[in-house]
mmCIF file of C-alpha atoms and ligand atoms in Angstrom:
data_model
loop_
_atom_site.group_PDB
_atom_site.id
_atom_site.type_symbol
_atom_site.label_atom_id
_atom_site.label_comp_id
_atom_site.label_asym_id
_atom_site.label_seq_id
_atom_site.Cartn_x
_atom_site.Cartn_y
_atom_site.Cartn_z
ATOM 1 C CA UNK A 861 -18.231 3.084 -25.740
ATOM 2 C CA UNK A 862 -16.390 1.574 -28.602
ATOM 3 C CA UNK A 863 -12.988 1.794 -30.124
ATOM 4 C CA UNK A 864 -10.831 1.578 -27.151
ATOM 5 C CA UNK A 865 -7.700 2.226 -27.549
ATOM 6 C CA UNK A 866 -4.692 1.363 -24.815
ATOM 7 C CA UNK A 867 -4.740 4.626 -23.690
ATOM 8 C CA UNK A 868 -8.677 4.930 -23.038
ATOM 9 C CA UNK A 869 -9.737 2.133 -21.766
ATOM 10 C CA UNK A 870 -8.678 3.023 -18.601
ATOM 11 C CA UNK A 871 -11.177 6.148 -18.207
ATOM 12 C CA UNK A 872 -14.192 3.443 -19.507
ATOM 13 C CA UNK A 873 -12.776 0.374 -17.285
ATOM 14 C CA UNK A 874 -13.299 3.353 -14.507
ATOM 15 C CA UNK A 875 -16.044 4.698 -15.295
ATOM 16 C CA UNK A 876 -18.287 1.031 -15.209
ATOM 17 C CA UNK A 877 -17.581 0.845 -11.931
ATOM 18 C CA UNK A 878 -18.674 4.272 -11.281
ATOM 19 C CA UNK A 879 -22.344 3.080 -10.200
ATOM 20 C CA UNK A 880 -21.622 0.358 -7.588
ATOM 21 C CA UNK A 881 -23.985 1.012 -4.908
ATOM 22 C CA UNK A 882 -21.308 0.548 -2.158
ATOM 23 C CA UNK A 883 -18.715 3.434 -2.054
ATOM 24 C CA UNK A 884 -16.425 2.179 -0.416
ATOM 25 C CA UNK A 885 -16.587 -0.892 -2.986
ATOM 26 C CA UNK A 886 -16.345 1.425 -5.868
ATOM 27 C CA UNK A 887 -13.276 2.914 -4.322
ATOM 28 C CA UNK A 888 -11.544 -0.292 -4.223
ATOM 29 C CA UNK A 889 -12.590 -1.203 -7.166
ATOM 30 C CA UNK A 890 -11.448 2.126 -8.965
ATOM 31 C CA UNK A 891 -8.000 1.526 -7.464
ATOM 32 C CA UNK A 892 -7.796 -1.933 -8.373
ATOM 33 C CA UNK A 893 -8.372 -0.820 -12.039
ATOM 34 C CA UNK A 894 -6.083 2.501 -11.935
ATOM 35 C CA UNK A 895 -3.179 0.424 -10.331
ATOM 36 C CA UNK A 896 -3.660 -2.342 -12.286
ATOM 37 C CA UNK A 897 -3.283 -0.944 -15.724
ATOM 38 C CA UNK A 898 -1.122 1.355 -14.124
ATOM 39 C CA UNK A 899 1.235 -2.098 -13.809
ATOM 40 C CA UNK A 900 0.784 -3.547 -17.173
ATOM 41 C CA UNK A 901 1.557 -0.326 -19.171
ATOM 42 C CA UNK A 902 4.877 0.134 -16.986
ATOM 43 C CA UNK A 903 5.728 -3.932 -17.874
ATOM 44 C CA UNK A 904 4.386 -4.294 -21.124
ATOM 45 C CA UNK A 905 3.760 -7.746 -20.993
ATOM 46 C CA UNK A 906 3.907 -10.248 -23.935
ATOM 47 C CA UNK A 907 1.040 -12.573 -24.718
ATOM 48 C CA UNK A 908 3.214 -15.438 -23.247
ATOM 49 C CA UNK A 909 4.197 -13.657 -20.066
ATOM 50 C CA UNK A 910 0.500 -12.456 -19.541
ATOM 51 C CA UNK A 911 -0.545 -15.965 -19.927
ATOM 52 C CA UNK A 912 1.967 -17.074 -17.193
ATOM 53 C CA UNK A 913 0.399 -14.627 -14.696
ATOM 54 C CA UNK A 914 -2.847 -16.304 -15.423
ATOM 55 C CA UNK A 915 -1.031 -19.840 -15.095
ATOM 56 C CA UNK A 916 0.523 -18.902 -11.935
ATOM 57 C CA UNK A 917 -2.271 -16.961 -9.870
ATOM 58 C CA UNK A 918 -4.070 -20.580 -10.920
ATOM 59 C CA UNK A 919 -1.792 -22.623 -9.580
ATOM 60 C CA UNK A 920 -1.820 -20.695 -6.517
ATOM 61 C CA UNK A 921 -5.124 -21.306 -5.935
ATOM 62 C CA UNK A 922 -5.291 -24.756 -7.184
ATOM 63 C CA UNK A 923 -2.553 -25.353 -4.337
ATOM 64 C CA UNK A 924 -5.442 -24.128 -1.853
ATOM 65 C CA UNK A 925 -7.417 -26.745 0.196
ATOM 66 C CA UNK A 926 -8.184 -26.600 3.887
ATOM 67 C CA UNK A 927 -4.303 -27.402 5.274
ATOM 68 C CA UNK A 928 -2.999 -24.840 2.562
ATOM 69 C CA UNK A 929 -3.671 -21.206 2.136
ATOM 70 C CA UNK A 930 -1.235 -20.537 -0.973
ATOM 71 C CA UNK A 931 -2.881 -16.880 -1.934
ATOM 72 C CA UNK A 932 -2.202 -15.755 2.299
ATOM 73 C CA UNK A 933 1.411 -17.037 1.740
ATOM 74 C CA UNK A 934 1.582 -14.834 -1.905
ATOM 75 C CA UNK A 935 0.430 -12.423 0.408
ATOM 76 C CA UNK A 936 2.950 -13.004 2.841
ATOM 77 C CA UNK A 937 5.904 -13.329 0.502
ATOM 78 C CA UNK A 938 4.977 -10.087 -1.325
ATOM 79 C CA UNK A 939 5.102 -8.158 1.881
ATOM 80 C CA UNK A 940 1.531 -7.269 1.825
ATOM 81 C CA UNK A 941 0.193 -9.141 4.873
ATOM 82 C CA UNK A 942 2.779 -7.043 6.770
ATOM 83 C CA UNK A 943 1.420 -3.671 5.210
ATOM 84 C CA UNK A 944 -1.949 -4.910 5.871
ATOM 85 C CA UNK A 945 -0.885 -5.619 9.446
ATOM 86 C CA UNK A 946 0.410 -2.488 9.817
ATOM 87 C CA UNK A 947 -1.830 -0.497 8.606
ATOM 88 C CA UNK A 948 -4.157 -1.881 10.846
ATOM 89 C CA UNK A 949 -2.219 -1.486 13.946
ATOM 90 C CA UNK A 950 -0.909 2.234 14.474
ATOM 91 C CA UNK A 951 -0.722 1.311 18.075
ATOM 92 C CA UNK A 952 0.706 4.023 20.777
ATOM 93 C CA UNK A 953 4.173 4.260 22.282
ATOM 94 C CA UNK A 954 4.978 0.990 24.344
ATOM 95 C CA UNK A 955 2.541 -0.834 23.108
ATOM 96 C CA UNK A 956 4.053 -4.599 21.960
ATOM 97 C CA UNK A 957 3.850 -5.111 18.068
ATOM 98 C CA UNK A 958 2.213 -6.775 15.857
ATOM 99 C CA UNK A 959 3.725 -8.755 12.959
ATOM 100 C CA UNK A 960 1.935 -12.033 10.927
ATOM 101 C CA UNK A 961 -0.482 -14.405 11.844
ATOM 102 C CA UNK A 962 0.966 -17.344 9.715
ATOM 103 C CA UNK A 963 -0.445 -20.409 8.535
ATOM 104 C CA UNK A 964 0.020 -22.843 11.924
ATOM 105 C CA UNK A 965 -2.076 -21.588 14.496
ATOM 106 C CA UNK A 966 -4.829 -24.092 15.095
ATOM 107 C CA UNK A 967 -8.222 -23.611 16.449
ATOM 108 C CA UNK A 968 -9.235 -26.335 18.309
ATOM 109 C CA UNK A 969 -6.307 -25.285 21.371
ATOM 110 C CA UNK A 970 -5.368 -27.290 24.248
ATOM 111 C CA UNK A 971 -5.732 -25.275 28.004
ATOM 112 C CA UNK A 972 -2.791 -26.263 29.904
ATOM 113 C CA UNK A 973 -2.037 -25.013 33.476
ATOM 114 C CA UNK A 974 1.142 -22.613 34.163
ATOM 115 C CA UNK A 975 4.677 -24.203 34.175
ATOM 116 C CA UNK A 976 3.383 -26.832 32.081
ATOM 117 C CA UNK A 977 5.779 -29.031 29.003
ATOM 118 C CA UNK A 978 4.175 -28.325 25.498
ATOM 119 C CA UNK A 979 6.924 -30.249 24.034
ATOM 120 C CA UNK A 980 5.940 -34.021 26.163
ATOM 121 C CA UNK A 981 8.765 -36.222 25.158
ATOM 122 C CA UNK A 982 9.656 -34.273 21.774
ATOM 123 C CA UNK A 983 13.774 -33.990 21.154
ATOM 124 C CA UNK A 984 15.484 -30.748 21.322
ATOM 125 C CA UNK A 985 17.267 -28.397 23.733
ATOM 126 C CA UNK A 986 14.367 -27.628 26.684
ATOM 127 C CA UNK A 987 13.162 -23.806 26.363
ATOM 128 C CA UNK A 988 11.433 -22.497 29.765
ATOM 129 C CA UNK A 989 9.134 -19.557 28.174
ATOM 130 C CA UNK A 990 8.207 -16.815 31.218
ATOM 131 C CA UNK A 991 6.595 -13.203 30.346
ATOM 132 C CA UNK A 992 3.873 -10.878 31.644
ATOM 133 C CA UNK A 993 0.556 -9.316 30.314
ATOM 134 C CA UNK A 994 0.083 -6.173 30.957
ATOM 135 C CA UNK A 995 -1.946 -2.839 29.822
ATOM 136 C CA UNK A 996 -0.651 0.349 28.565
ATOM 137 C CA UNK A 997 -1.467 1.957 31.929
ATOM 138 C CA UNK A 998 0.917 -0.472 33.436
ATOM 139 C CA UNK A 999 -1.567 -2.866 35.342
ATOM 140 C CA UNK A 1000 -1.102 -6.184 35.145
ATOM 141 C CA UNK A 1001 -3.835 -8.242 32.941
ATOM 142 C CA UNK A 1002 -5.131 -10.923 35.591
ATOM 143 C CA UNK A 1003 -5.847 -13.867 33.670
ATOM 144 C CA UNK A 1004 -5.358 -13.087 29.991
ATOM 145 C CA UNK A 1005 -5.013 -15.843 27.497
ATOM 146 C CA UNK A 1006 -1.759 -16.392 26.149
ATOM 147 C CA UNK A 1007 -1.770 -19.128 22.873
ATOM 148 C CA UNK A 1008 1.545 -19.740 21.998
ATOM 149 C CA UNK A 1009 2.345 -22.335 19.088
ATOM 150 C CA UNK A 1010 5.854 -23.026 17.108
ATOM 151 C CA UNK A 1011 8.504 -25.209 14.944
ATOM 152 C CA UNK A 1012 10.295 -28.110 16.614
ATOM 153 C CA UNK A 1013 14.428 -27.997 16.667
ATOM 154 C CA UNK A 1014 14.212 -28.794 13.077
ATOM 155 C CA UNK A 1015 11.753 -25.898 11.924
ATOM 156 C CA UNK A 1016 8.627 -28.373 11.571
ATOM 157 C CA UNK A 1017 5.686 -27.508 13.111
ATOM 158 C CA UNK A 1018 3.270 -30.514 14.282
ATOM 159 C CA UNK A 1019 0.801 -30.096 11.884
ATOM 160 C CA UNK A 1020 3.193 -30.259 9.180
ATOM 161 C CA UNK A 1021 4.437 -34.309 10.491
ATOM 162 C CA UNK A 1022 0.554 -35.534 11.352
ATOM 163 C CA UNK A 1023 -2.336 -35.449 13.493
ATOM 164 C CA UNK A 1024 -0.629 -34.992 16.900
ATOM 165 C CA UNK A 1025 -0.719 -31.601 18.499
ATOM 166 C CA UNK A 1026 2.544 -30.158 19.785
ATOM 167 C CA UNK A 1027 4.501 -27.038 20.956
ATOM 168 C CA UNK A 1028 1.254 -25.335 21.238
ATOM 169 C CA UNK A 1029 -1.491 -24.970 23.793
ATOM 170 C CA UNK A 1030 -3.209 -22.226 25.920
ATOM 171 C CA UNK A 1031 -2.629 -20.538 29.108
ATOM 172 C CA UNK A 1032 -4.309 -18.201 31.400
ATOM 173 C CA UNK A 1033 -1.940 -15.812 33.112
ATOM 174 C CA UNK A 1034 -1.758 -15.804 37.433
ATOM 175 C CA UNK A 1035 -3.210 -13.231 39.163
ATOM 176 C CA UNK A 1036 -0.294 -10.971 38.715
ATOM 177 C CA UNK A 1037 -0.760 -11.065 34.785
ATOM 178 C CA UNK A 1038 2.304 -13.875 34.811
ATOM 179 C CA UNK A 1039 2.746 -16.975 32.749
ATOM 180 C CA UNK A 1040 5.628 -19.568 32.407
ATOM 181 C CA UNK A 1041 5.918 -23.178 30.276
ATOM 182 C CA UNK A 1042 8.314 -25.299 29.106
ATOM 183 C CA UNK A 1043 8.750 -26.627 25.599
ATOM 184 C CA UNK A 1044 11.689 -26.711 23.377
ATOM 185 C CA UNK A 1045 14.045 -24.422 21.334
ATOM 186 C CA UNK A 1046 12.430 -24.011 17.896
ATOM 187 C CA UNK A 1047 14.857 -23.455 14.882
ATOM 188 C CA UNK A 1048 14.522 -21.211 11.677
ATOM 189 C CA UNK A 1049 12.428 -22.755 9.221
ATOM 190 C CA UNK A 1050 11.081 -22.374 5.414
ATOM 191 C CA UNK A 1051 7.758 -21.014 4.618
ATOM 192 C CA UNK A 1052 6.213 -23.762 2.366
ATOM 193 C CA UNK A 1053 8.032 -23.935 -0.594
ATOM 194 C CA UNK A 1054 6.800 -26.747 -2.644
ATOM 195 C CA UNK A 1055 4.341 -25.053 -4.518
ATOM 196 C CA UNK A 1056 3.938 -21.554 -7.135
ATOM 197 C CA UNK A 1057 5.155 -19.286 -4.156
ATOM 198 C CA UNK A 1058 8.439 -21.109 -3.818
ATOM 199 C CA UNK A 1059 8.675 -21.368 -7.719
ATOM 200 C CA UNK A 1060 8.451 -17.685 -7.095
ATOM 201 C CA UNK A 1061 10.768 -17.305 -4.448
ATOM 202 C CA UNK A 1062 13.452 -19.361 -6.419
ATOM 203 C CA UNK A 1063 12.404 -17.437 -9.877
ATOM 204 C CA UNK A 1064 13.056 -13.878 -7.853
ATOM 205 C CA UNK A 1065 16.349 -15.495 -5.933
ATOM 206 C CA UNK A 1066 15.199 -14.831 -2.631
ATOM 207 C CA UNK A 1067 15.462 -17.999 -0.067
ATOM 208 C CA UNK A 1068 12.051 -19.385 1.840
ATOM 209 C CA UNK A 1069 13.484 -18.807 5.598
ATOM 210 C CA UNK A 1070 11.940 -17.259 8.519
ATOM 211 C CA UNK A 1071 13.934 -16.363 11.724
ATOM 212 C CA UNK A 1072 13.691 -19.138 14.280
ATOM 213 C CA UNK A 1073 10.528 -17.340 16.663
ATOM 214 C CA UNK A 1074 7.622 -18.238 19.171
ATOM 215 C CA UNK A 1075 3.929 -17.121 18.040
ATOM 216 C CA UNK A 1076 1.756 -16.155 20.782
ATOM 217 C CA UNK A 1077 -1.122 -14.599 20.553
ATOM 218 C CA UNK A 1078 -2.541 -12.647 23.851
ATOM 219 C CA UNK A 1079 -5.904 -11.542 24.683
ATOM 220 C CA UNK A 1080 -7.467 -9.922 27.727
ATOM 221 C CA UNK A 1081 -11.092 -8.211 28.362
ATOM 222 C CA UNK A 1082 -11.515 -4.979 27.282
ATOM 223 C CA UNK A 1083 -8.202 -4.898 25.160
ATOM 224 C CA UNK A 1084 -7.336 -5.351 21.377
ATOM 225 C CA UNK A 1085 -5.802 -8.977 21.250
ATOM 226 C CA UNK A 1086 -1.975 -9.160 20.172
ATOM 227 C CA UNK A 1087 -1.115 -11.615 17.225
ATOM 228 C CA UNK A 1088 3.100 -11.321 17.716
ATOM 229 C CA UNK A 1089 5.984 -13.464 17.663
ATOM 230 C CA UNK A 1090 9.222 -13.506 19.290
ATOM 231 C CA UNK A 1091 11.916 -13.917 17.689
ATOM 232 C CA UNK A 1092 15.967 -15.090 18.852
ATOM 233 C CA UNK A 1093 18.626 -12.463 18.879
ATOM 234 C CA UNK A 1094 21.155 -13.874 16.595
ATOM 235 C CA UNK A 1095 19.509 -15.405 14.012
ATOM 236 C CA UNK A 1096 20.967 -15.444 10.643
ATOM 237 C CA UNK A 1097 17.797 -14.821 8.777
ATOM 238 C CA UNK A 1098 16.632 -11.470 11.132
ATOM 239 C CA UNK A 1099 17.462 -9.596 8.169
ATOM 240 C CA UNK A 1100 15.870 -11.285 5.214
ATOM 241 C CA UNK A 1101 12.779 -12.938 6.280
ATOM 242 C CA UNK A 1102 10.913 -14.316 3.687
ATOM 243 C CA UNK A 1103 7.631 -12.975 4.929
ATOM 244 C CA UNK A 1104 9.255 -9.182 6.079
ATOM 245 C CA UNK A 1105 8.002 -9.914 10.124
ATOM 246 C CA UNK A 1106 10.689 -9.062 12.062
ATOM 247 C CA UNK A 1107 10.724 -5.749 14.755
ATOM 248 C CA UNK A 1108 13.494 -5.313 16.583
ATOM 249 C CA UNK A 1109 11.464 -4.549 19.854
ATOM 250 C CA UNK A 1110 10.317 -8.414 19.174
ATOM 251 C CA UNK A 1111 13.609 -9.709 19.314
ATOM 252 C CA UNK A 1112 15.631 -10.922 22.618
ATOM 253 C CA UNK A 1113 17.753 -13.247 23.611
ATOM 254 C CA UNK A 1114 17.055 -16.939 24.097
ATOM 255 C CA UNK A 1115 19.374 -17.080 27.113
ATOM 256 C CA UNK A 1116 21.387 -20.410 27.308
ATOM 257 C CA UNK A 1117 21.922 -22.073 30.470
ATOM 258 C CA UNK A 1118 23.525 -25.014 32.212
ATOM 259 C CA UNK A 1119 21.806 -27.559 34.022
ATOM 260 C CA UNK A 1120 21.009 -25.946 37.290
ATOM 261 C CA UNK A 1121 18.011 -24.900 39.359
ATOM 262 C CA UNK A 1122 15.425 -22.592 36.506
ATOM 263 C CA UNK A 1123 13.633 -19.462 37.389
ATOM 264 C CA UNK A 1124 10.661 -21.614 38.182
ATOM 265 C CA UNK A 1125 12.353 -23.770 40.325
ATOM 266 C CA UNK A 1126 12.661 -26.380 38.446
ATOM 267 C CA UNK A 1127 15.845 -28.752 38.731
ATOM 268 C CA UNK A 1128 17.438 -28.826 35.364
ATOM 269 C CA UNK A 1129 19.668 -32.464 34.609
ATOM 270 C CA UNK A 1130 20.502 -30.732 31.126
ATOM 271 C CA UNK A 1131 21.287 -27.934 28.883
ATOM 272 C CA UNK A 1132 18.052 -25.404 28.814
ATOM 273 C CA UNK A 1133 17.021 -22.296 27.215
ATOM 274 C CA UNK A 1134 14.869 -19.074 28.491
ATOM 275 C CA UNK A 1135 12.953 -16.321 27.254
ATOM 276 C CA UNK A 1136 11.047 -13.933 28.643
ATOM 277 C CA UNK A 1137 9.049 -10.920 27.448
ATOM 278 C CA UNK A 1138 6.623 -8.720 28.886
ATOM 279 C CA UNK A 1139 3.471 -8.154 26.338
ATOM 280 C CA UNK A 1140 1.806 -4.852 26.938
ATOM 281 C CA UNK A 1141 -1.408 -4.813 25.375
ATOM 282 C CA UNK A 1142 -3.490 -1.948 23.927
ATOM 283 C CA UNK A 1143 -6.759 -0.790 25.904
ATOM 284 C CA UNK A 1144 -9.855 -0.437 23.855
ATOM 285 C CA UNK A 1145 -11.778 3.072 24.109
ATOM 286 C CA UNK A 1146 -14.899 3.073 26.266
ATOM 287 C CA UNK A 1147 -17.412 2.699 23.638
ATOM 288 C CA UNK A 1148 -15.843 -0.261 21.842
ATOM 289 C CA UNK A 1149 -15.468 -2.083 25.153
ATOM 290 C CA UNK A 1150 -19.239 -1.655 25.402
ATOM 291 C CA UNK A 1151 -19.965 -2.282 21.851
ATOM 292 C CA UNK A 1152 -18.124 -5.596 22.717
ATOM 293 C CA UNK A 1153 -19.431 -6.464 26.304
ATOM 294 C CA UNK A 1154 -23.189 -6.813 24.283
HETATM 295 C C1 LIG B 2688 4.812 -18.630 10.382
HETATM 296 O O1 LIG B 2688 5.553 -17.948 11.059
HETATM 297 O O2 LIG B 2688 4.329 -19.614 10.921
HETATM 298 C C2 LIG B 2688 4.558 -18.258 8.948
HETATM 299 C C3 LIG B 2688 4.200 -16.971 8.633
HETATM 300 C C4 LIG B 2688 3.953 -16.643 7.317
HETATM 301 C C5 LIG B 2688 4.073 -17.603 6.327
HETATM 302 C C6 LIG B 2688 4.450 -18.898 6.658
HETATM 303 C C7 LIG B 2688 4.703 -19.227 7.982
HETATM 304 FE FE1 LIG B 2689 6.086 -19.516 12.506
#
């Protein structure tokens, strides 16, 4: 086909991808054309402001490298990781929900036994973390894993300052599906900012900030693992997060206390935090908890 014009070059741009031996690849594919073109004829772009789009989708992935994942954080800042997310957990009624997986979980975790400090020596206001696992039915999840990672008191998180882990780590809930640590009070923080997606952010006038929270992420046999966060009531940037994560059934309070005796017993000299919440995770159906026990 020759002599396309701007209107039908979208029916042969189609219709080359008509033959891709995977349907559900031609299907994306189709889309990605339709709503692509779709986009350009509503913006009409000039040759310049094309060429910017290239110059800025390259930045973004020159800005990539193993510490840095600058096309997740587009992603993230576009509200499409949350769409993604949520399309791909419908879960039922009293179920706890999902929201981003962010760029600061590490792999290589730390196992640390219950009531344990995260936080060693690190400054800040002391934050005793308690909560429960449970399933949908209401049974307590004996010994699920619970990985919990977040910002210091100034909204740095450890791999962002050097090498040595922090205000993350791994536990394994008691045999009444219970956990408790201590760490300390993370604050609000901005996403990373110093490359294309905060030229963005600045270019669109939004601000980088996400509520102050605590990521854990909460897995038990024979149910879909939660990737969450909880988040402090109060915050000023509930409402605006950069990255569009925030459910209200995933904020509570960060209760402050006086030194006294905690919930766990232990004898506070100092100012302290809690916060508890009870994750209820999402059994999986028979046959994908076989498919997985193989
Ligand atoms: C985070 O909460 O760690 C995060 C999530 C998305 C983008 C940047 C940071
Ligand atoms: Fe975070």
């Amino acid at each position: 086909m020759r002599d396309l014009d701007e209107n039908s070059i979208t029916t042969e741009a189609l219709s080359r991808v008509s033959a891709a031996p995977d349907p559900r690849m031609r299907q994306i594919s189709e889309a990605l054309i339709r709503h692509l073109h779709t986009f350009i004829r509503e913006i009409e772009p000039t040759q310049a402001e094309w060429e910017a789009g290239i110059g800025f989708l390259t930045r973004v992935g020159q800005m990539c490298n193993a510490n840095r994942q600058e096309f997740i954080l587009l992603s993230d800042a576009l509200g499409v990781s949350m769409l993604v997310d949520a399309i791909n957990h419908r879960m039922p009624e009293g179920t706890t929900e999902t929201t981003v997986f962010g760029p600061f979980f590490v792999q290589a975790r730390k196992s640390f036994p219950l009531g344990a400090n995260i936080a060693e020596d690190l400054e800040g206001t002391p934050m005793l973390v308690t909560g429960t696992v449970s399933s949908t039915s209401g049974a307590p999840l004996i010994e699920a894993d619970i990985d919990v990672w977040h910002s210091d008191d100034e909204g740095y998180y450890d791999v962002q300052q050097g090498d040595e882990l922090a205000m993350r780590g791994h536990f394994r809930a008691d045999d009444e599906g219970r956990f408790h640590f201590w760490s300390v009070r993370p604050r609000y923080y901005p996403i990373p900012d110093d490359g294309p997606v905060g030229d963005m952010l600045k270019a669109q006038g939004r601000h980088p900030f996400r509520p102050e929270h605590v990521h854990f992420m909460v897995a038990a046999a024979g149910h879909e693992t939660l990737v969450t966060h909880v988040f402090a009531e109060g915050d000023p940037y509930l409402d605006s997060d950069v990255v569009f994560g925030v459910k209200n059934s995933l904020v509570t309070r960060f209760v402050e206390h006086e030194a006294g005796t905690a919930a766990d017993g232990r004898i506070m000299n100092r100012n302290y935090v809690h916060l508890h919440y009870d994750f209820v995770l999402k059994a999986r159906p028979p046959s994908a908890q076989a498919r997985s026990n193989r």
